[in-house]
mmCIF file of C-alpha atoms in Angstrom:
data_model
loop_
_atom_site.group_PDB
_atom_site.id
_atom_site.type_symbol
_atom_site.label_atom_id
_atom_site.label_comp_id
_atom_site.label_asym_id
_atom_site.label_seq_id
_atom_site.Cartn_x
_atom_site.Cartn_y
_atom_site.Cartn_z
ATOM 1 C CA MET A 1 -3.503 -37.169 34.169
ATOM 2 C CA ALA A 2 -6.086 -37.082 31.225
ATOM 3 C CA SER A 3 -3.057 -39.179 29.336
ATOM 4 C CA ILE A 4 -2.387 -41.867 32.034
ATOM 5 C CA SER A 5 -5.744 -43.674 30.764
ATOM 6 C CA ILE A 6 -8.908 -43.217 28.346
ATOM 7 C CA ASP A 7 -11.334 -43.543 31.659
ATOM 8 C CA ALA A 8 -9.598 -40.127 32.810
ATOM 9 C CA ASP A 9 -9.365 -38.815 29.314
ATOM 10 C CA THR A 10 -13.779 -39.358 29.087
ATOM 11 C CA THR A 11 -14.257 -38.222 32.605
ATOM 12 C CA ILE A 12 -11.803 -34.979 31.871
ATOM 13 C CA GLN A 13 -14.008 -34.125 28.721
ATOM 14 C CA LYS A 14 -17.230 -33.901 30.663
ATOM 15 C CA VAL A 15 -16.193 -31.551 33.106
ATOM 16 C CA ILE A 16 -13.457 -28.969 31.493
ATOM 17 C CA ASP A 17 -15.928 -27.042 29.628
ATOM 18 C CA PRO A 18 -18.259 -26.285 32.453
ATOM 19 C CA MET A 19 -15.109 -25.541 34.881
ATOM 20 C CA LEU A 20 -13.566 -23.444 32.302
ATOM 21 C CA SER A 21 -16.605 -21.859 30.868
ATOM 22 C CA ILE A 22 -17.568 -17.848 31.777
ATOM 23 C CA PRO A 23 -20.587 -17.810 33.515
ATOM 24 C CA LEU A 24 -23.431 -15.645 32.844
ATOM 25 C CA PHE A 25 -22.446 -11.909 34.360
ATOM 26 C CA SER A 26 -25.611 -9.736 35.552
ATOM 27 C CA LEU A 27 -28.787 -9.848 35.779
ATOM 28 C CA SER A 28 -30.466 -7.890 33.126
ATOM 29 C CA PHE A 29 -32.370 -8.819 30.045
ATOM 30 C CA PRO A 30 -31.304 -12.018 29.060
ATOM 31 C CA ASP A 31 -28.910 -12.761 26.154
ATOM 32 C CA ASP A 32 -25.160 -14.426 26.087
ATOM 33 C CA LYS A 33 -23.900 -12.420 28.463
ATOM 34 C CA ASN A 34 -27.058 -11.826 31.376
ATOM 35 C CA GLN A 35 -29.299 -14.065 32.918
ATOM 36 C CA SER A 36 -32.926 -12.854 34.467
ATOM 37 C CA ASN A 37 -35.829 -14.687 36.060
ATOM 38 C CA LEU A 38 -38.001 -11.721 35.080
ATOM 39 C CA TYR A 39 -38.447 -13.573 31.654
ATOM 40 C CA PRO A 40 -38.820 -16.938 31.907
ATOM 41 C CA ARG A 41 -37.373 -18.525 29.039
ATOM 42 C CA GLU A 42 -39.703 -21.504 28.152
ATOM 43 C CA ALA A 43 -40.628 -18.717 24.904
ATOM 44 C CA PRO A 44 -38.094 -16.320 24.993
ATOM 45 C CA ILE A 45 -39.509 -12.395 24.786
ATOM 46 C CA THR A 46 -37.898 -10.497 22.542
ATOM 47 C CA GLU A 47 -36.399 -6.809 23.096
ATOM 48 C CA SER A 48 -39.548 -4.917 21.359
ATOM 49 C CA GLU A 49 -41.855 -6.902 23.394
ATOM 50 C CA ASN A 50 -40.031 -5.862 26.874
ATOM 51 C CA SER A 51 -40.207 -2.518 25.455
ATOM 52 C CA ALA A 52 -43.747 -2.607 24.665
ATOM 53 C CA ILE A 53 -44.608 -4.405 28.280
ATOM 54 C CA SER A 54 -42.254 -2.049 30.101
ATOM 55 C CA MET A 55 -44.177 1.090 28.483
ATOM 56 C CA LEU A 56 -47.628 -0.483 29.238
ATOM 57 C CA MET A 57 -46.713 -1.209 33.147
ATOM 58 C CA SER A 58 -45.459 2.625 33.168
ATOM 59 C CA GLN A 59 -48.821 3.830 31.946
ATOM 60 C CA LEU A 60 -50.321 1.362 34.820
ATOM 61 C CA SER A 61 -47.823 3.142 36.714
ATOM 62 C CA SER A 62 -46.597 -0.170 37.821
ATOM 63 C CA LYS A 63 -42.748 -1.415 38.172
ATOM 64 C CA PRO A 64 -40.847 -4.411 37.027
ATOM 65 C CA GLU A 65 -39.773 -5.139 40.643
ATOM 66 C CA ASN A 66 -41.416 -8.406 42.275
ATOM 67 C CA THR A 67 -42.784 -9.623 38.530
ATOM 68 C CA ARG A 68 -42.225 -12.075 35.821
ATOM 69 C CA ILE A 69 -43.616 -11.649 32.701
ATOM 70 C CA PRO A 70 -43.898 -15.200 31.116
ATOM 71 C CA LYS A 71 -44.672 -15.088 27.250
ATOM 72 C CA ILE A 72 -47.644 -17.400 26.414
ATOM 73 C CA THR A 73 -48.778 -19.206 23.124
ATOM 74 C CA THR A 74 -52.052 -20.580 22.563
ATOM 75 C CA GLY A 75 -52.611 -21.994 19.351
ATOM 76 C CA SER A 76 -52.046 -19.114 17.072
ATOM 77 C CA ARG A 77 -53.184 -16.509 20.467
ATOM 78 C CA LEU A 78 -49.947 -14.502 21.902
ATOM 79 C CA ALA A 79 -50.270 -13.715 25.949
ATOM 80 C CA PHE A 80 -48.071 -12.144 28.523
ATOM 81 C CA GLU A 81 -48.989 -12.457 32.400
ATOM 82 C CA ILE A 82 -47.332 -9.819 34.516
ATOM 83 C CA ILE A 83 -46.798 -12.093 37.500
ATOM 84 C CA LEU A 84 -47.057 -10.110 40.649
ATOM 85 C CA THR A 85 -45.181 -11.733 43.539
ATOM 86 C CA SER A 86 -47.961 -10.825 46.244
ATOM 87 C CA ALA A 87 -49.873 -12.854 48.547
ATOM 88 C CA ASP A 88 -53.673 -11.115 47.666
ATOM 89 C CA THR A 89 -54.697 -13.263 44.383
ATOM 90 C CA PHE A 90 -56.470 -11.294 41.418
ATOM 91 C CA VAL A 91 -56.503 -11.081 37.902
ATOM 92 C CA VAL A 92 -56.713 -8.480 36.056
ATOM 93 C CA ASN A 93 -56.853 -8.783 31.902
ATOM 94 C CA TYR A 94 -56.142 -5.300 29.893
ATOM 95 C CA LEU A 95 -57.096 -4.765 26.169
ATOM 96 C CA PRO A 96 -54.982 -6.618 23.533
ATOM 97 C CA SER A 97 -52.139 -4.274 22.847
ATOM 98 C CA SER A 98 -51.726 -3.246 19.429
ATOM 99 C CA ASP A 99 -47.599 -2.883 20.050
ATOM 100 C CA LEU A 100 -47.506 -6.482 20.720
ATOM 101 C CA LYS A 101 -50.676 -7.996 18.950
ATOM 102 C CA ALA A 102 -50.829 -10.017 21.772
ATOM 103 C CA ASP A 103 -53.402 -9.999 25.040
ATOM 104 C CA VAL A 104 -51.744 -8.753 28.347
ATOM 105 C CA ARG A 105 -52.957 -9.599 32.252
ATOM 106 C CA THR A 106 -51.913 -9.103 35.863
ATOM 107 C CA VAL A 107 -51.529 -12.407 37.904
ATOM 108 C CA ALA A 108 -51.083 -11.563 41.301
ATOM 109 C CA GLY A 109 -50.789 -14.160 44.193
ATOM 110 C CA ASP A 110 -47.014 -15.524 42.924
ATOM 111 C CA HIS A 111 -46.146 -15.935 46.583
ATOM 112 C CA ALA A 112 -49.500 -16.427 48.120
ATOM 113 C CA ALA A 113 -48.012 -18.717 50.803
ATOM 114 C CA MET A 114 -47.127 -14.791 52.225
ATOM 115 C CA SER A 115 -50.500 -14.738 53.406
ATOM 116 C CA LYS A 116 -49.158 -16.827 56.522
ATOM 117 C CA ILE A 117 -46.323 -14.211 57.198
ATOM 118 C CA CYS A 118 -48.832 -11.542 56.770
ATOM 119 C CA ALA A 119 -50.717 -13.247 59.610
ATOM 120 C CA ASP A 120 -47.976 -13.696 61.674
ATOM 121 C CA PHE A 121 -46.829 -9.874 61.705
ATOM 122 C CA GLU A 122 -50.476 -8.796 62.144
ATOM 123 C CA ALA A 123 -50.188 -10.628 65.284
ATOM 124 C CA ALA A 124 -46.996 -9.101 66.232
ATOM 125 C CA VAL A 125 -48.433 -5.809 65.947
ATOM 126 C CA PRO A 126 -49.762 -5.372 69.048
ATOM 127 C CA HIS A 127 -46.714 -6.166 70.920
ATOM 128 C CA VAL A 128 -44.315 -3.478 69.332
ATOM 129 C CA ALA A 129 -42.019 -1.809 71.430
ATOM 130 C CA ASN A 130 -42.480 1.778 69.712
ATOM 131 C CA GLN A 131 -43.978 3.591 66.412
ATOM 132 C CA ARG A 132 -41.176 2.862 64.129
ATOM 133 C CA GLN A 133 -41.620 -1.434 64.853
ATOM 134 C CA HIS A 134 -45.509 -0.653 64.114
ATOM 135 C CA ASP A 135 -45.022 1.182 61.440
ATOM 136 C CA LEU A 136 -42.470 -1.338 59.586
ATOM 137 C CA LEU A 137 -44.720 -4.269 60.294
ATOM 138 C CA THR A 138 -47.229 -2.314 58.693
ATOM 139 C CA GLN A 139 -45.338 -1.759 55.988
ATOM 140 C CA TYR A 140 -44.015 -5.183 55.222
ATOM 141 C CA ILE A 141 -47.808 -6.422 55.730
ATOM 142 C CA GLU A 142 -48.661 -3.823 53.359
ATOM 143 C CA SER A 143 -46.085 -4.699 50.607
ATOM 144 C CA PHE A 144 -46.354 -8.564 51.101
ATOM 145 C CA ARG A 145 -50.144 -8.728 50.531
ATOM 146 C CA THR A 146 -49.757 -6.198 47.403
ATOM 147 C CA GLY A 147 -46.290 -7.110 45.449
ATOM 148 C CA SER A 148 -45.516 -3.067 45.976
ATOM 149 C CA LEU A 149 -41.804 -2.345 47.038
ATOM 150 C CA ASP A 150 -42.800 1.424 48.136
ATOM 151 C CA ALA A 151 -44.702 0.457 50.506
ATOM 152 C CA TYR A 152 -41.663 0.377 53.178
ATOM 153 C CA ARG A 153 -39.370 2.632 51.184
#
């Protein structure tokens, strides 16, 4: 078809590469085959930075689930934010990490709008049919407020 007209050839050249390209395959540390929203790409995080942050999170008994970790550069100052998906909002600053040579802070409240869901769940608790429903709702409320997936596991 592209050989029929110049317009067709121009159009096919615009779409052929996206049509035939191989998509990123999995969610993982970002590279040429994997993607992740855990590490927003405005300022790419390196594998050594990722390892140091993972070590810090482990020391804090914090899991990477329900987090995003942007790398922020202000002038010559480097910082990482461990953004926690939760309804409750708070900020915790940690001492600069020697492994990272950067400030690290946890910022909770990435999904503060979930507090409305928590309020609706709390209103539903008195109307549950059994203990299992009660437990499930209260565990979801805790999970949504804190960002902890352990609350309902």
